[in-house]
Short mmCIF file of C-alpha atoms and ligand atoms in Angstrom, two decimals:
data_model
loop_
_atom_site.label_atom_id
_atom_site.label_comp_id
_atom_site.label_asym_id
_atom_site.label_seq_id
_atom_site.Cartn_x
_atom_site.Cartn_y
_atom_site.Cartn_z
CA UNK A 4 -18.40 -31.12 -16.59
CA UNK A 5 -20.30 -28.89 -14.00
CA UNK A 6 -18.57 -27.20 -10.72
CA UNK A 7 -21.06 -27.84 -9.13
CA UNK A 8 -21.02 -30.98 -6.46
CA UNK A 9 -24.51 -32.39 -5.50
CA UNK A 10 -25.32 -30.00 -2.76
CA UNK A 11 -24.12 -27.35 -4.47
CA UNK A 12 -26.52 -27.98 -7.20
CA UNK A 13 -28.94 -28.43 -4.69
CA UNK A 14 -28.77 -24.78 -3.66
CA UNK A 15 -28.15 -23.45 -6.81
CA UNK A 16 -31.80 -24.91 -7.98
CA UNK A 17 -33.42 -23.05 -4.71
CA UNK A 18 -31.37 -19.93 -5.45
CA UNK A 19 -32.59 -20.13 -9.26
CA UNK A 20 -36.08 -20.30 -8.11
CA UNK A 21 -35.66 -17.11 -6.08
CA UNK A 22 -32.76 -14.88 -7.08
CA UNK A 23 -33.11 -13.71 -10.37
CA UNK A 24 -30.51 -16.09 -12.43
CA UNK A 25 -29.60 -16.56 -8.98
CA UNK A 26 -26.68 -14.32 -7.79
CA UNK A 27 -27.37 -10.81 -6.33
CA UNK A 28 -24.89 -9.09 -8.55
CA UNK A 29 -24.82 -9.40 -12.64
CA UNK A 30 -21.10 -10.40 -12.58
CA UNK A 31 -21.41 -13.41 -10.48
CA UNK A 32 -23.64 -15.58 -12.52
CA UNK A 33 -21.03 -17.94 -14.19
CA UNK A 34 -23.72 -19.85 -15.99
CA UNK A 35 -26.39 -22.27 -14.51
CA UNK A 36 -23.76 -24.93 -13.84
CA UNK A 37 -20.73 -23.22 -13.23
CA UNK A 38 -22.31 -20.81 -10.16
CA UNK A 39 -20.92 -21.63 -6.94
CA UNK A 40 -23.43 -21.53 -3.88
CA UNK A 41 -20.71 -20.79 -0.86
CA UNK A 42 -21.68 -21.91 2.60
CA UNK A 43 -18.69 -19.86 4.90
CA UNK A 44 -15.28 -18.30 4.43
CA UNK A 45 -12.65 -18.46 7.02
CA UNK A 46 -9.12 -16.72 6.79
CA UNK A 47 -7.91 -17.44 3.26
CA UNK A 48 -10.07 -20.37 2.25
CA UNK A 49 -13.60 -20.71 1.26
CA UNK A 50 -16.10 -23.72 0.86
CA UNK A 51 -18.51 -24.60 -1.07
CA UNK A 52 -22.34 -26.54 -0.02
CA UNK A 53 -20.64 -29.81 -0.89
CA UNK A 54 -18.11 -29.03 1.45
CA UNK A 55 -15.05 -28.54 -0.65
CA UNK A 56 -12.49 -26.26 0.26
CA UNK A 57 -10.50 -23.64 -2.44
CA UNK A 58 -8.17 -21.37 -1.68
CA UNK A 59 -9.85 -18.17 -2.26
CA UNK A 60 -7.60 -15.60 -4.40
CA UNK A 61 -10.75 -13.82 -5.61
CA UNK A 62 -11.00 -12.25 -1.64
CA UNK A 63 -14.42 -10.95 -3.07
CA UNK A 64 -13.13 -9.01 -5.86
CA UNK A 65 -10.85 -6.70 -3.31
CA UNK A 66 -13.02 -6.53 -0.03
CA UNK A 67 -10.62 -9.06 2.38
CA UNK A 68 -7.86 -8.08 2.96
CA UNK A 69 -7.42 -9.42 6.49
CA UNK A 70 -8.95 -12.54 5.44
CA UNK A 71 -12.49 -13.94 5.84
CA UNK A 72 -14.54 -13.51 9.44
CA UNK A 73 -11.11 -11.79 10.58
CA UNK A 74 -11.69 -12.30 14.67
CA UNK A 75 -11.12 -9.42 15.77
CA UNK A 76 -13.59 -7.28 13.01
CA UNK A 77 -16.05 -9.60 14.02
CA UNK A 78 -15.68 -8.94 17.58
CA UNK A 79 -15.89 -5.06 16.50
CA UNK A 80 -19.10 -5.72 14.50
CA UNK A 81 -21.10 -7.65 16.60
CA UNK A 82 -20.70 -5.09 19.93
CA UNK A 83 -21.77 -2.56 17.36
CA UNK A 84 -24.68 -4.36 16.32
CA UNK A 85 -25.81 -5.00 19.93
CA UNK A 86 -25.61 -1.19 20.39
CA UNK A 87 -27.91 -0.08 17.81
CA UNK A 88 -27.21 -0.04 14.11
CA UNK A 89 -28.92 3.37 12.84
CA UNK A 90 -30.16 6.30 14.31
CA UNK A 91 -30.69 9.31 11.51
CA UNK A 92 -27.97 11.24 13.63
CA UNK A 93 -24.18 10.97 13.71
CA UNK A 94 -22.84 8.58 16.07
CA UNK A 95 -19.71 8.01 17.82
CA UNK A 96 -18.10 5.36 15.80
CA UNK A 97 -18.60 6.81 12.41
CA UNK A 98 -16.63 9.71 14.26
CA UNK A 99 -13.90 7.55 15.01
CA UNK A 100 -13.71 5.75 11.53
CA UNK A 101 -13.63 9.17 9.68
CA UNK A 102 -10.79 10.02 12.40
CA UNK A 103 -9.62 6.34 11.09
CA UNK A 104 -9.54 6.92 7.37
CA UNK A 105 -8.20 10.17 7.37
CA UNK A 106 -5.20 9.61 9.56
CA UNK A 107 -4.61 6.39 7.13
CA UNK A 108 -4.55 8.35 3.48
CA UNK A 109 -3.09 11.43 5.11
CA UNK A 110 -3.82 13.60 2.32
CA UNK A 111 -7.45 14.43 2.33
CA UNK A 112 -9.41 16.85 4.43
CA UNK A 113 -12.59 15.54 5.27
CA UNK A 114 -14.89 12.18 4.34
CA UNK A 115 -18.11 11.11 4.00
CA UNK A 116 -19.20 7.67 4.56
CA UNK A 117 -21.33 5.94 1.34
CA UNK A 118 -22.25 2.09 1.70
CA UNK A 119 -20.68 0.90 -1.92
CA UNK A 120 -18.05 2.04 -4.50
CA UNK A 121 -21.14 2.89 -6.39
CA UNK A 122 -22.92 5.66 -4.63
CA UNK A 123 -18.77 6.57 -3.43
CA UNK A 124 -18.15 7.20 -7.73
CA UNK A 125 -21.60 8.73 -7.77
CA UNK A 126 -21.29 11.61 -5.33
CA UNK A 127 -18.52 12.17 -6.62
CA UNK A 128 -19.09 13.28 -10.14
CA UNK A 129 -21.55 15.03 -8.61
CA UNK A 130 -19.98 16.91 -6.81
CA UNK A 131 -17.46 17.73 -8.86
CA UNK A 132 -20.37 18.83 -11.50
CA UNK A 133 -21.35 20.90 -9.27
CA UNK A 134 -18.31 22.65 -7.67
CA UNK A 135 -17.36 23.55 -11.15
CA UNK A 136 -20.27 23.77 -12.87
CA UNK A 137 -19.65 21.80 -16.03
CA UNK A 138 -20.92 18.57 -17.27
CA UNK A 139 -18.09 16.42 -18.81
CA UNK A 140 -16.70 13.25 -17.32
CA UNK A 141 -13.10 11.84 -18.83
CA UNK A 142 -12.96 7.88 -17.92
CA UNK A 143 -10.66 5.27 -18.67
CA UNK A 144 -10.81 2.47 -21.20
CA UNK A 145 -11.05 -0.93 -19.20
CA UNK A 146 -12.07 1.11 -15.84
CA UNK A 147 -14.84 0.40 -13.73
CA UNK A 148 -15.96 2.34 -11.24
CA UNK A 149 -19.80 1.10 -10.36
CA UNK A 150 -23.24 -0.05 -11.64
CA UNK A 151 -24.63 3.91 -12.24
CA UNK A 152 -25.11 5.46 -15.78
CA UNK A 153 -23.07 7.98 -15.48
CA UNK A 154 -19.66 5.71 -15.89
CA UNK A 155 -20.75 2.28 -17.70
CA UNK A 156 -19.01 3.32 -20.53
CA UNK A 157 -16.02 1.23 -22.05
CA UNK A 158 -15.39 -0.97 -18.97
CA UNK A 159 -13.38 -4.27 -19.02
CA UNK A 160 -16.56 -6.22 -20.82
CA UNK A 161 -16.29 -3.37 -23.94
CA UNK A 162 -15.50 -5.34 -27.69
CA UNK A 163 -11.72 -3.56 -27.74
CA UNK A 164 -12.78 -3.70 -31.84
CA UNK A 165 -15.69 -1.01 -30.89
CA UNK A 166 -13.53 1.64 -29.34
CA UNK A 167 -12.44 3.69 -32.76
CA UNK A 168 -9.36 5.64 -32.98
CA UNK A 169 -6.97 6.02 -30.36
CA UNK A 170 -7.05 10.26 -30.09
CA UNK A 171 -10.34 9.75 -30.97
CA UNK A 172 -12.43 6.89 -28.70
CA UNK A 173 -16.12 5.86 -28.76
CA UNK A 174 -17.34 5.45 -25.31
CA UNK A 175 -18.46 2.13 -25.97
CA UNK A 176 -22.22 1.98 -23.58
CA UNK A 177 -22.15 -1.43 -21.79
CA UNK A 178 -25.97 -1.61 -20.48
CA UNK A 179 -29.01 -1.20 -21.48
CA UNK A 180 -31.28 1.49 -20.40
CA UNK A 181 -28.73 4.13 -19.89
CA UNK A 182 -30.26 7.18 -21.59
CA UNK A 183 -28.44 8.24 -24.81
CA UNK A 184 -28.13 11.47 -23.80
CA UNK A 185 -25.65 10.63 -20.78
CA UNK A 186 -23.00 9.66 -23.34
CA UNK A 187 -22.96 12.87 -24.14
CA UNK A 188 -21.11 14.07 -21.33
CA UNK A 189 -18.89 11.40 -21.16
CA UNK A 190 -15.53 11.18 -22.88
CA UNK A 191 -13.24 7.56 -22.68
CA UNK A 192 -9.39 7.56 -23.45
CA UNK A 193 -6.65 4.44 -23.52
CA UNK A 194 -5.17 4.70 -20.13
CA UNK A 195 -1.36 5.56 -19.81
CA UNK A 196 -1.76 7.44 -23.19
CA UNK A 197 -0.82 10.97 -22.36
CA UNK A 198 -0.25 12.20 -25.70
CA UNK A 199 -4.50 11.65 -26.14
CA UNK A 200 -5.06 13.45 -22.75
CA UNK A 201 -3.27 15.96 -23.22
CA UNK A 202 -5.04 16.48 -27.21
CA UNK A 203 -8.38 16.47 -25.20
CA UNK A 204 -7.80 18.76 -22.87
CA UNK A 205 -6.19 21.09 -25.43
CA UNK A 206 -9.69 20.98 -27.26
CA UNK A 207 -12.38 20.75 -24.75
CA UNK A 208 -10.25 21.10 -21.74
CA UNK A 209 -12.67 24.24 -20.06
CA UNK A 210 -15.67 21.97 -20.40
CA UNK A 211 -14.47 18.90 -18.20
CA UNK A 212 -15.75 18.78 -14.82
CA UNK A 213 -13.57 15.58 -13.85
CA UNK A 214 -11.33 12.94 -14.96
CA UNK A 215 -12.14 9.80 -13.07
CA UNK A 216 -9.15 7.24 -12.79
CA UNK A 217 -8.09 3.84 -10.95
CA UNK A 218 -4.57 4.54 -10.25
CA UNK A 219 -4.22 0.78 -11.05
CA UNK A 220 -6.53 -1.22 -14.00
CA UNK A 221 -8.37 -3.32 -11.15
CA UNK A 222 -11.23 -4.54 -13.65
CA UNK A 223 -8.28 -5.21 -15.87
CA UNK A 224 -5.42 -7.36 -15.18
CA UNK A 225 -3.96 -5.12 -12.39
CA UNK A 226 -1.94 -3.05 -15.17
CA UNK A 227 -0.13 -0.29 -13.32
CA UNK A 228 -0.21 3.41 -14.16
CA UNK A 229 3.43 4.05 -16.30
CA UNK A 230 5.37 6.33 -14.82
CA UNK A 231 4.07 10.53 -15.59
CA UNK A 232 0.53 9.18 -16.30
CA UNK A 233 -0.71 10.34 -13.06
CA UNK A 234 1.17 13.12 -12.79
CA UNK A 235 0.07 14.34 -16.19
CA UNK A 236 -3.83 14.05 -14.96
CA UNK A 237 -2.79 15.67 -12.27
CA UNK A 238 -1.43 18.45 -13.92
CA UNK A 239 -3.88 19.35 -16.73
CA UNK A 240 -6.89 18.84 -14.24
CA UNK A 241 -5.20 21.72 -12.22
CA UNK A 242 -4.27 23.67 -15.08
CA UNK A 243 -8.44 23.78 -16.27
CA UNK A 244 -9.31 23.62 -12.93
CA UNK A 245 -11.25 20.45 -13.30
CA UNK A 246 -11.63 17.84 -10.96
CA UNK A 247 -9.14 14.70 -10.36
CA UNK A 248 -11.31 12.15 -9.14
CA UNK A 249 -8.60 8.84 -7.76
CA UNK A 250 -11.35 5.83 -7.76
CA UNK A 251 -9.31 3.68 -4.76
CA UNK A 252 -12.55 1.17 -4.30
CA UNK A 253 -9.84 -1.20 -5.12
CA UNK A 254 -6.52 -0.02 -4.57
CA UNK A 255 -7.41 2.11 -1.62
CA UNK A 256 -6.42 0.02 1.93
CA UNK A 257 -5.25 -2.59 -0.71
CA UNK A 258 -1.70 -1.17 -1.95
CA UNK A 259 -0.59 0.02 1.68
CA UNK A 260 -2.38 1.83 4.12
CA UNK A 261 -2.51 4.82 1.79
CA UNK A 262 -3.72 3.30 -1.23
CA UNK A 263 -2.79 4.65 -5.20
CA UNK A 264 -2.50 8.02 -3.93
CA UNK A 265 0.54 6.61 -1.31
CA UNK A 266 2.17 4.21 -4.03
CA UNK A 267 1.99 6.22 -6.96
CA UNK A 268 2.98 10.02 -5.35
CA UNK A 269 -0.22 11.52 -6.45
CA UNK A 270 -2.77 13.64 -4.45
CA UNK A 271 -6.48 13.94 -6.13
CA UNK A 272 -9.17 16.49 -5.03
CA UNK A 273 -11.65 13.83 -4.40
CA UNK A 274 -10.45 9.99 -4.16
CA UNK A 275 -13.31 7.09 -3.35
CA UNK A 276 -13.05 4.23 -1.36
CA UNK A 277 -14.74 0.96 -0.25
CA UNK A 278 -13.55 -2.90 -0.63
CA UNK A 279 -10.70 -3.37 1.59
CA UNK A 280 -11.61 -0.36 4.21
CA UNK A 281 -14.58 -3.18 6.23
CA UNK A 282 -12.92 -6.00 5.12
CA UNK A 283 -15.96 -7.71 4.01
CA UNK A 284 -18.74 -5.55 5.46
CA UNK A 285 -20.33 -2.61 3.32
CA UNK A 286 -18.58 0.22 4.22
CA UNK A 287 -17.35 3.17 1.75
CA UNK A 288 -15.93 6.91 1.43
CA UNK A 289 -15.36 10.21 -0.19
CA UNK A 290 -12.43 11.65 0.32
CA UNK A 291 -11.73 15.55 -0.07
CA UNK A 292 -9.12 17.98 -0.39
CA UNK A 293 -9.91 21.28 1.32
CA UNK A 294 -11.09 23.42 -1.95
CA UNK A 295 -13.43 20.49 -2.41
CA UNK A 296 -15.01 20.65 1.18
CA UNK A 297 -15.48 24.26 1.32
CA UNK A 298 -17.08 23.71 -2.10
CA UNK A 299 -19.21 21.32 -0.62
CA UNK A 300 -20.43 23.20 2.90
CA UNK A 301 -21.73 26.01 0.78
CA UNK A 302 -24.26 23.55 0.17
CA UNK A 303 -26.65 22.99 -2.90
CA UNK A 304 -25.32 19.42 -3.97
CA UNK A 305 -26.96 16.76 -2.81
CA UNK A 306 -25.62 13.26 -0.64
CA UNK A 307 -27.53 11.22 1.27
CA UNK A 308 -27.54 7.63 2.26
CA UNK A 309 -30.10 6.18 5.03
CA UNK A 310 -27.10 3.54 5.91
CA UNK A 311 -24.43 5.81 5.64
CA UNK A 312 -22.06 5.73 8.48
CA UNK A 313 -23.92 3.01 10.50
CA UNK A 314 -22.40 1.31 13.42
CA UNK A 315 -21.52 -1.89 11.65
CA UNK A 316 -19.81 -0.28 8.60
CA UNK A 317 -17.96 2.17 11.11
CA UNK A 318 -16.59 -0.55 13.66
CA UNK A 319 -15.60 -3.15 10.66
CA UNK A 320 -13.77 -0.13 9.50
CA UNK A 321 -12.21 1.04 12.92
CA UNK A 322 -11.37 -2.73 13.01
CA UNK A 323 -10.01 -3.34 9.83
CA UNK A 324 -7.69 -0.15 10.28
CA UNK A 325 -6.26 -1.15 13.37
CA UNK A 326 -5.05 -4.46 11.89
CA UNK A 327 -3.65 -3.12 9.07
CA UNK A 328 -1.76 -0.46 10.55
CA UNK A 329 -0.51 -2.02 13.75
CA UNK A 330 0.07 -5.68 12.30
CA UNK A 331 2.48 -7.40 9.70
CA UNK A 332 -0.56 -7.25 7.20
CA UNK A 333 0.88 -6.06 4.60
CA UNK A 334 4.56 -7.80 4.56
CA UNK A 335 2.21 -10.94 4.42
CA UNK A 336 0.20 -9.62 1.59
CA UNK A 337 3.63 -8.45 -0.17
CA UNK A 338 5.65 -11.75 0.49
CA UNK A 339 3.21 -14.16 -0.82
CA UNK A 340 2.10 -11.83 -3.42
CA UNK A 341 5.28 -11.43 -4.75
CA UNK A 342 6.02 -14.88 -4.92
CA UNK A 343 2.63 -15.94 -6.67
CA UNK A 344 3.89 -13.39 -9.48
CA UNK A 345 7.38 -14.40 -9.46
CA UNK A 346 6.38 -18.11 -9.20
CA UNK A 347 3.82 -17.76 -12.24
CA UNK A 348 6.15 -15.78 -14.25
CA UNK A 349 8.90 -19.00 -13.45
CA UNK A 350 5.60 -21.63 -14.98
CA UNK A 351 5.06 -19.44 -17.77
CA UNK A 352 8.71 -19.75 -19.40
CA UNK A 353 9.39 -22.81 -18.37
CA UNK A 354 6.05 -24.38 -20.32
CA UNK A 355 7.28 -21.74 -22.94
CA UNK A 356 3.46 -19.84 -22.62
CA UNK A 357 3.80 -16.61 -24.19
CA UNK A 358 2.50 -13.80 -20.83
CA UNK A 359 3.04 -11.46 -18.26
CA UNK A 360 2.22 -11.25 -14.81
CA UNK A 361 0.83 -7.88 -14.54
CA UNK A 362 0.00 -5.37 -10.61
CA UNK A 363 0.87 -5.14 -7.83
CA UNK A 364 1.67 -8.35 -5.42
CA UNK A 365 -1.78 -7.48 -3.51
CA UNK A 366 -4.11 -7.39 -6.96
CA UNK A 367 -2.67 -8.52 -10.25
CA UNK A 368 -3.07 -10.39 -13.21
CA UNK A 369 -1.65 -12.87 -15.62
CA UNK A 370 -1.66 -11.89 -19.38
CA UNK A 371 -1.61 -14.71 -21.87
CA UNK A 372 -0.19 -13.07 -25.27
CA UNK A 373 3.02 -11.05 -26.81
CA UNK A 374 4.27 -7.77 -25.08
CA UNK A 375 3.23 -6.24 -22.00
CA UNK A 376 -0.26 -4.19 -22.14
CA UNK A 377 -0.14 -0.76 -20.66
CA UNK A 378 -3.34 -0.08 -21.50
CA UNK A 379 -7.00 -2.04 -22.59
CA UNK A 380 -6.33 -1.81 -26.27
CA UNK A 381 -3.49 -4.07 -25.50
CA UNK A 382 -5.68 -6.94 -24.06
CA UNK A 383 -7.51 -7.57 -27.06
CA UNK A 384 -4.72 -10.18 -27.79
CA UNK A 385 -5.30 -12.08 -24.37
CA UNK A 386 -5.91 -16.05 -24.65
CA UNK A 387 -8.91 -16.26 -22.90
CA UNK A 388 -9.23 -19.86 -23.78
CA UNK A 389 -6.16 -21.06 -22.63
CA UNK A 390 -6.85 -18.80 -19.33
CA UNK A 391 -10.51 -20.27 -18.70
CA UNK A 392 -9.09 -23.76 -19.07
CA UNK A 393 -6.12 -23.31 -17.13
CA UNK A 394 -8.26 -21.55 -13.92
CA UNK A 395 -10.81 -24.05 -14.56
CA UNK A 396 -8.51 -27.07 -13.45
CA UNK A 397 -7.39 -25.06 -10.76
CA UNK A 398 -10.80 -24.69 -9.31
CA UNK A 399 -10.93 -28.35 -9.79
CA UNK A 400 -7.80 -28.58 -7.72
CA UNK A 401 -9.33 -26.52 -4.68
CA UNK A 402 -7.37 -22.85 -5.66
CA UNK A 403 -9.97 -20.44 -6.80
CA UNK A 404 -8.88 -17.30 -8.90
CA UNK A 405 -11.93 -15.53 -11.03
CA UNK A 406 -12.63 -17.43 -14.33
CA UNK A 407 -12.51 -14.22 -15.86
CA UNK A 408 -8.92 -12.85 -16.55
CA UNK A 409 -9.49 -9.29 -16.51
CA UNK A 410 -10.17 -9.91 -12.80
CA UNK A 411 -6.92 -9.68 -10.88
CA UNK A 412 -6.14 -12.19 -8.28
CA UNK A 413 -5.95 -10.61 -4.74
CA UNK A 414 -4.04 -12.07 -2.32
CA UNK A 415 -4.74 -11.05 1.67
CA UNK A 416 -2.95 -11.09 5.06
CA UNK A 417 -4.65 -14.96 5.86
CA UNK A 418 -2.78 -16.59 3.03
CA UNK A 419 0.60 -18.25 3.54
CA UNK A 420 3.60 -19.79 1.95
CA UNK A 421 2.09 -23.52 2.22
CA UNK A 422 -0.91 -21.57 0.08
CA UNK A 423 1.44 -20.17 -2.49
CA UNK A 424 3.09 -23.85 -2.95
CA UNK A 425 -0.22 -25.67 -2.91
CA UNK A 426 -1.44 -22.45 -5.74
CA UNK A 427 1.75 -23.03 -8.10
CA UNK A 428 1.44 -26.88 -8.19
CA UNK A 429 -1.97 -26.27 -8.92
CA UNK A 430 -1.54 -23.62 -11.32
CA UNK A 431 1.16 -25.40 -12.85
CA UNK A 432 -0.74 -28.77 -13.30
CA UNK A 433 -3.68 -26.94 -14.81
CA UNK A 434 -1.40 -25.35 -17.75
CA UNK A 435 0.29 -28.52 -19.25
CA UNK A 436 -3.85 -30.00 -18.91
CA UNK A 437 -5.35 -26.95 -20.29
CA UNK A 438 -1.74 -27.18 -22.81
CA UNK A 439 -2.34 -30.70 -23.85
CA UNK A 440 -5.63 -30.51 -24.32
CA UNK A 441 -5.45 -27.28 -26.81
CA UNK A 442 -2.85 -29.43 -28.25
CA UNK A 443 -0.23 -27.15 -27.71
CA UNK A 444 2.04 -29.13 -25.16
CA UNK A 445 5.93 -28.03 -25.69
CA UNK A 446 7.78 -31.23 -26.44
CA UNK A 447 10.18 -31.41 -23.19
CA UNK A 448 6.70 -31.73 -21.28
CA UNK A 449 5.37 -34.02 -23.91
CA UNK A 450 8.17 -36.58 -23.00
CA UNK A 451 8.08 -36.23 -19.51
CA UNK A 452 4.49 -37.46 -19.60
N1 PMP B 15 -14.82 1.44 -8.47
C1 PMP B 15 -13.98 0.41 -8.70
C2 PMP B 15 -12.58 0.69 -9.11
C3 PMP B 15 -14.43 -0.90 -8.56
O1 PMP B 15 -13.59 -1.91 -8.81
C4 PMP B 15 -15.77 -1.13 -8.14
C5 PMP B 15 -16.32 -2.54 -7.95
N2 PMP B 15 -15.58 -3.56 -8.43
C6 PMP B 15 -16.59 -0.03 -7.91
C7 PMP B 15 -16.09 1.24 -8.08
C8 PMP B 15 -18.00 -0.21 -7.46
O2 PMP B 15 -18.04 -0.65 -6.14
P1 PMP B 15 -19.29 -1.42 -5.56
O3 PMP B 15 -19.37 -2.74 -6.22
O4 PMP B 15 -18.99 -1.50 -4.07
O5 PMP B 15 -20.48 -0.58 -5.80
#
């Protein structure tokens, strides 16, 4: 049976005939009757051309954080836009959101704005290429950190059966047309796994320019970094002098004000942010330490961005900061976070579903198998079935997680405890349908029907 109401349909036909497959961005086509066409977003809820209302624990893949067409960002936005937009010159608010951001993360020295995570990850691997002068890139299994070729290697959509030995991975190439020479200088490990960092570094440790890492897996069920992991990056990318790239696009404005680096004691040379910082609008950064900026004003690597630092991006970002840091944002996000995960973790035992609830109460995931994954390999013995099913009633039911379970749920300052009620009897009806249907119903439930 399709998602799609009438209307919906409607629009998705018209986008079809337009878009191609109809989305803007590869991940959101969810087949040709199973793509939503939203008309608006407000606060914590979303609906769709038929005029049915979910509540919306995808927030975009990370971006709200506030919640949707937050009042007081919009405010911000449109006096920006009625000032001009973009002028091929610094301007004063891109001043005061780089004041913004760096009083936020604390740690860094200077930013530059980007518009996406993307050309944020890109810059910096250059940069890092070319303050050190080697070619090598060390990524995560399960990691994502944008659409260029130098990283779309062994993200979440990689066949876990295709990534060889554990001291010794295949970066597993996710797209075509990605030259095969750029796997060259690319090298993927199982994340948390220090005894294989450390082995790498011991053999080709002089030739790494940068290890890029999400402090948390963000394309991949939230799983947190175990305690040392971080610290051990940390260490052997100082000890070769390489660089320590944090990729925050998710975490960063998403964890607490100061991101990964904040939660998890950890301070990178370059760190990259986007999502959360415009709550909505396109706004992103580079982050530097001090060597890395007085690598960088010697000059001879290249950044640019036409949009860069526009009005817009810089007063959704002024805005967004100011809420976060002088409201309750994040108690909200942490109360109702933490009971979604406690709350799903209570369903799961009681309907006897082998699974973990996985993250952090702002971005995390539910894992439908034995043990509790540290790490991508670990995933491989995920019940996507059972998952699809069970989100698929709940989309039915107006409570709209992503379909795919590798995406976390994110929760955002908008959403309440009447949500989180509303989201466990949904959730909960969903299982013991998606249960019963797989024909794996425990027998208490089975009588109480
Ligand atoms: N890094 C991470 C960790 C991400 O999750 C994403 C997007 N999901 C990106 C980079 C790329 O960001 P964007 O889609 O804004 O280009």
């Amino acid at each position: 049976m399709s998602m799609q109401g009438p209307r919906t349909a409607e629009w998705f036909e018209r986008a079809r005939a337009n878009l191609v497959n109809g989305v803007s961005s590869g991940f959101r086509y969810l087949g040709d009757e199973d793509t939503l066409v939203i008309d608006r977003g407000q606060g914590g809820y979303v609906w769709d051309m038929d005029g049915n209302r979910y509540i919306d624990l995808q927030c975009a893949w990370g971006p709200i954080i506030l919640g949707h067409a937050d009042p007081f960002v919009t405010e911000a936005v449109v006096t920006a836009a009625r000032e001009g937009t973009t002028f091929a010159m610094t301007q004063r608010r891109e001043v005061e959101a780089a004041e913004a951001v760096l009083k936020a993360i604390k740690w860094a020295d200077r930013i530059r704005f980007t518009n996406t995570g993307t050309e944020a990850t890109m810059h910096a691997i250059r940069l890092a290429r070319g303050w050190g002068g080697r070619d090598l890139i060390v990524k995560f299994e399960g990691h994502y950190h944008g659409a260029h070729d130098y990283v779309l290697f062994t993200t979440a959509g990689a066949p876990p059966a295709h990534l060889g030995s554990r001291l010794r991975p295949i970066p597993y190439q996710v797209s075509s047309g990605i030259p095969d020479a750029i796997r060259s200088f690319v090298r993927t490990l199982p994340f948390n796994d220090i005894e294989a960092l450390q082995d790498l570094f011991d053999d080709h440790g002089h030739e790494i320019a940068a290890v890029i890492v999400e402090p948390a897996c963000g394309n991949a069920f939230g799983i947190l970094p175990e305690s040392g992991f971080l610290e051990a990056i940390r260490r052997l990318c100082s000890e070769y002098e390489a660089v320590m790239i944090l990729d925050e696009v998710k975490t960063g404005f998403r964890f607490g004000i100061g991101g990964g680096a904040e939660t998890f004691g950890v301070t990178p040379d370059i760190a990259t942010y986007a999502k959360s910082l415009g709550n909505g609008f396109p706004v992103a950064a580079i982050a530097l330490g001090a060597d890395m900026v007085e690598g960088w004003q010697l000059g001879g690597i290249a950044q640019a961005g036409t949009f860069s630092g526009n009005g817009v991006a810089s007063a959704a970002a002024i805005a967004t900061l100011d809420r976060l840091t002088t409201t309750d944002a994040y108690d909200r996000i942490e109360k109702v976070g933490r009971a979604l995960m406690e709350g799903i973790q209570r369903i799961l035992v009681e309907y006897g579903v082998e699974g973990q609830v996985l993250g952090h109460p702002s971005m995390f995931g539910i894992f439908f198998g034995d043990g509790r994954p540290t790490e991508y390999r670990d995933l491989a013995g995920h019940d996507a079935r059972l998952y699809t099913a069970m989100v698929d009633g709940m989309i039915r039911r107006g409570v709209m997680p992503c379909i795919d379970g590798r995406e976390p749920w994110f929760t955002c300052a908008s959403h309440t405890m009447e949500d989180v009620a509303v989201i466990l009897e949904a959730m909960s009806d969903a299982l013991v349908e998606a249960l019963a249907r797989a024909g794996s119903l425990p027998s208490h439930l089975d009588e109480a029907e």
